[in-house]
Tab-separated table of C-alpha atoms in Angstrom:
chain	number	residue	atom	x	y	z
A	22	UNK	CA	9.808	-28.053	6.230
A	23	UNK	CA	6.326	-29.525	6.257
A	24	UNK	CA	3.291	-27.257	6.616
A	25	UNK	CA	-0.328	-27.988	7.291
A	26	UNK	CA	-3.569	-26.101	6.755
A	27	UNK	CA	-5.994	-26.482	9.626
A	28	UNK	CA	-9.768	-26.606	9.290
A	29	UNK	CA	-9.756	-23.039	10.687
A	30	UNK	CA	-7.687	-21.897	7.672
A	31	UNK	CA	-4.419	-21.432	9.553
A	32	UNK	CA	-1.102	-22.511	8.048
A	33	UNK	CA	1.419	-23.828	10.547
A	34	UNK	CA	4.737	-25.562	10.383
A	35	UNK	CA	4.718	-29.139	11.690
A	36	UNK	CA	7.429	-28.385	14.244
A	37	UNK	CA	5.225	-25.631	15.774
A	38	UNK	CA	2.722	-28.303	16.685
A	39	UNK	CA	3.683	-31.932	17.123
A	40	UNK	CA	2.948	-34.157	14.100
A	41	UNK	CA	0.740	-36.354	16.271
A	42	UNK	CA	-1.636	-33.422	16.918
A	43	UNK	CA	-2.864	-33.069	13.320
A	44	UNK	CA	-6.616	-33.232	12.890
A	45	UNK	CA	-8.327	-35.370	10.269
A	46	UNK	CA	-9.349	-32.344	8.140
A	47	UNK	CA	-5.867	-30.850	8.029
A	48	UNK	CA	-3.899	-30.913	4.780
A	49	UNK	CA	-0.110	-30.994	4.601
A	50	UNK	CA	2.333	-29.727	1.986
A	51	UNK	CA	6.053	-29.122	1.671
A	52	UNK	CA	6.349	-27.172	-1.573
A	53	UNK	CA	4.567	-24.578	-3.651
A	54	UNK	CA	3.537	-27.278	-6.126
A	55	UNK	CA	1.977	-29.373	-3.369
A	56	UNK	CA	0.139	-26.314	-2.070
A	57	UNK	CA	-1.133	-25.718	-5.590
A	58	UNK	CA	-2.404	-29.322	-5.792
A	59	UNK	CA	-4.189	-28.938	-2.443
A	60	UNK	CA	-5.711	-25.585	-3.284
A	61	UNK	CA	-6.964	-26.374	-6.783
A	62	UNK	CA	-10.292	-27.551	-5.350
A	63	UNK	CA	-10.642	-24.804	-2.727
A	64	UNK	CA	-12.893	-21.833	-3.387
A	65	UNK	CA	-11.128	-18.504	-3.811
A	66	UNK	CA	-12.797	-17.268	-0.614
A	67	UNK	CA	-10.850	-19.856	1.354
A	68	UNK	CA	-7.582	-18.725	-0.222
A	69	UNK	CA	-8.410	-15.139	0.792
A	70	UNK	CA	-9.268	-16.284	4.333
A	71	UNK	CA	-5.995	-18.213	4.625
A	72	UNK	CA	-3.999	-15.260	3.285
A	73	UNK	CA	-5.654	-12.798	5.659
A	74	UNK	CA	-4.785	-15.025	8.649
A	75	UNK	CA	-1.072	-15.143	7.807
A	76	UNK	CA	1.045	-12.974	10.128
A	77	UNK	CA	2.542	-9.787	8.734
A	78	UNK	CA	0.610	-9.641	5.451
A	79	UNK	CA	-1.685	-6.926	4.201
A	80	UNK	CA	-5.275	-8.163	4.121
A	81	UNK	CA	-6.948	-8.469	0.724
A	82	UNK	CA	-10.576	-8.695	-0.366
A	83	UNK	CA	-9.826	-10.977	-3.321
A	84	UNK	CA	-7.080	-12.300	-5.560
A	85	UNK	CA	-6.966	-11.886	-9.319
A	86	UNK	CA	-6.325	-15.592	-9.843
A	87	UNK	CA	-5.473	-18.810	-8.021
A	88	UNK	CA	-1.873	-18.963	-9.254
A	89	UNK	CA	-1.080	-15.504	-7.883
A	90	UNK	CA	-2.739	-16.304	-4.562
A	91	UNK	CA	-0.738	-19.496	-4.074
A	92	UNK	CA	2.560	-17.899	-5.107
A	93	UNK	CA	2.025	-15.023	-2.655
A	94	UNK	CA	1.031	-17.442	0.118
A	95	UNK	CA	4.107	-19.575	-0.433
A	96	UNK	CA	6.392	-16.531	-0.304
A	97	UNK	CA	4.702	-15.278	2.876
A	98	UNK	CA	5.021	-18.705	4.504
A	99	UNK	CA	8.713	-18.874	3.606
A	100	UNK	CA	9.265	-15.405	5.056
A	101	UNK	CA	7.575	-16.258	8.364
A	102	UNK	CA	9.484	-19.519	8.802
A	103	UNK	CA	12.949	-17.978	8.593
A	104	UNK	CA	15.042	-18.391	11.719
A	105	UNK	CA	15.077	-14.651	12.396
A	106	UNK	CA	11.362	-14.098	11.852
A	107	UNK	CA	10.975	-12.405	15.226
A	108	UNK	CA	13.291	-9.612	14.138
A	109	UNK	CA	12.393	-9.658	10.459
A	110	UNK	CA	10.650	-6.625	9.058
A	111	UNK	CA	9.331	-5.769	5.662
A	112	UNK	CA	11.946	-4.338	3.399
A	113	UNK	CA	11.785	-0.579	3.582
A	114	UNK	CA	10.267	0.901	0.487
A	115	UNK	CA	12.433	3.000	-1.733
A	116	UNK	CA	12.655	6.615	-0.716
A	117	UNK	CA	9.335	8.262	-1.353
A	118	UNK	CA	9.679	9.949	-4.681
A	119	UNK	CA	8.120	13.373	-4.899
A	120	UNK	CA	7.582	14.243	-8.516
A	121	UNK	CA	9.002	17.608	-9.416
A	122	UNK	CA	7.191	19.785	-11.885
A	123	UNK	CA	8.926	20.702	-15.111
A	124	UNK	CA	11.066	23.810	-14.630
A	125	UNK	CA	9.287	26.967	-15.724
A	126	UNK	CA	5.870	25.310	-15.921
A	127	UNK	CA	2.850	26.923	-14.328
A	128	UNK	CA	2.728	24.115	-11.796
A	129	UNK	CA	6.326	24.831	-10.795
A	130	UNK	CA	5.493	28.533	-10.479
A	131	UNK	CA	2.561	27.755	-8.177
A	132	UNK	CA	4.730	25.459	-6.072
A	133	UNK	CA	7.340	28.200	-5.711
A	134	UNK	CA	4.663	30.644	-4.562
A	135	UNK	CA	3.266	28.164	-2.051
A	136	UNK	CA	6.729	27.456	-0.596
A	137	UNK	CA	7.172	31.060	0.513
A	138	UNK	CA	6.837	31.563	4.283
A	139	UNK	CA	3.885	33.898	3.792
A	140	UNK	CA	2.275	31.609	1.222
A	141	UNK	CA	0.365	32.982	-1.732
A	142	UNK	CA	-3.098	34.435	-2.109
A	143	UNK	CA	-5.528	32.992	-4.582
A	144	UNK	CA	-5.299	36.199	-6.615
A	145	UNK	CA	-1.472	36.066	-6.705
A	146	UNK	CA	-1.587	32.540	-8.064
A	147	UNK	CA	-4.261	33.494	-10.604
A	148	UNK	CA	-2.296	36.482	-11.879
A	149	UNK	CA	0.950	34.452	-12.101
A	150	UNK	CA	-0.616	31.543	-14.021
A	151	UNK	CA	-3.620	33.042	-15.787
A	152	UNK	CA	-5.779	30.285	-14.292
A	153	UNK	CA	-9.311	30.703	-13.036
A	154	UNK	CA	-9.996	30.308	-9.315
A	155	UNK	CA	-11.509	26.829	-9.662
A	156	UNK	CA	-8.434	25.678	-11.598
A	157	UNK	CA	-6.110	26.877	-8.835
A	158	UNK	CA	-8.179	25.128	-6.170
A	159	UNK	CA	-8.320	21.946	-8.256
A	160	UNK	CA	-4.562	21.965	-8.810
A	161	UNK	CA	-3.903	22.378	-5.108
A	162	UNK	CA	-6.334	19.676	-4.032
A	163	UNK	CA	-5.457	17.152	-6.723
A	164	UNK	CA	-1.887	17.570	-7.937
A	165	UNK	CA	-0.263	18.523	-4.674
A	166	UNK	CA	-2.181	16.123	-2.453
A	167	UNK	CA	-1.402	13.286	-4.878
A	168	UNK	CA	2.255	13.964	-4.127
A	169	UNK	CA	1.522	13.814	-0.383
A	170	UNK	CA	2.217	17.504	-0.014
A	171	UNK	CA	0.066	19.167	2.617
A	172	UNK	CA	-1.277	22.619	1.907
A	173	UNK	CA	-2.614	24.907	4.599
A	174	UNK	CA	-5.473	27.178	3.606
A	175	UNK	CA	-6.495	30.198	5.658
A	176	UNK	CA	-7.845	33.731	5.327
A	177	UNK	CA	-5.725	36.848	5.760
A	178	UNK	CA	-7.335	40.287	5.420
A	179	UNK	CA	-10.382	38.742	3.750
A	180	UNK	CA	-8.316	36.916	1.084
A	181	UNK	CA	-7.763	33.170	0.745
A	182	UNK	CA	-4.098	32.253	1.304
A	183	UNK	CA	-2.412	28.895	0.611
A	184	UNK	CA	0.919	27.722	2.008
A	185	UNK	CA	2.748	24.391	2.007
A	186	UNK	CA	2.982	22.818	5.453
A	187	UNK	CA	6.509	21.999	6.553
């Protein structure tokens, strides 16, 4: 299939628009190598603009290098020109992996306390682990949120209580 890059930085297949409708500033290519030859003189900003206008891609601010940009563009173009592109979706990512803390570690003990229906008070966590209050708060905000675990914090009888949201 033959593709062309318009002056507005769109990439289209020739059969989407009749070959007689090409403008003078448009460039055509049929392979990744030809795209590379065309793009070797383009500024990187144009490559970013072309990429960001492709359907179904995640916008980027910049590419690390020209070769990577062209390879990604070519793959994206091939994906959008498949016959079933209207029903095509991105491949689902692998099941989200939630790291589990080493059995018996202080982190695992805290997680067990937080999984209880009533949660755990700051003082319960401190006495179980021997950590200071700022260490407990830091663990909850950093380690658990990094794993996409949501922790609810509230006060009960004047004490701070933490519990994992379900």
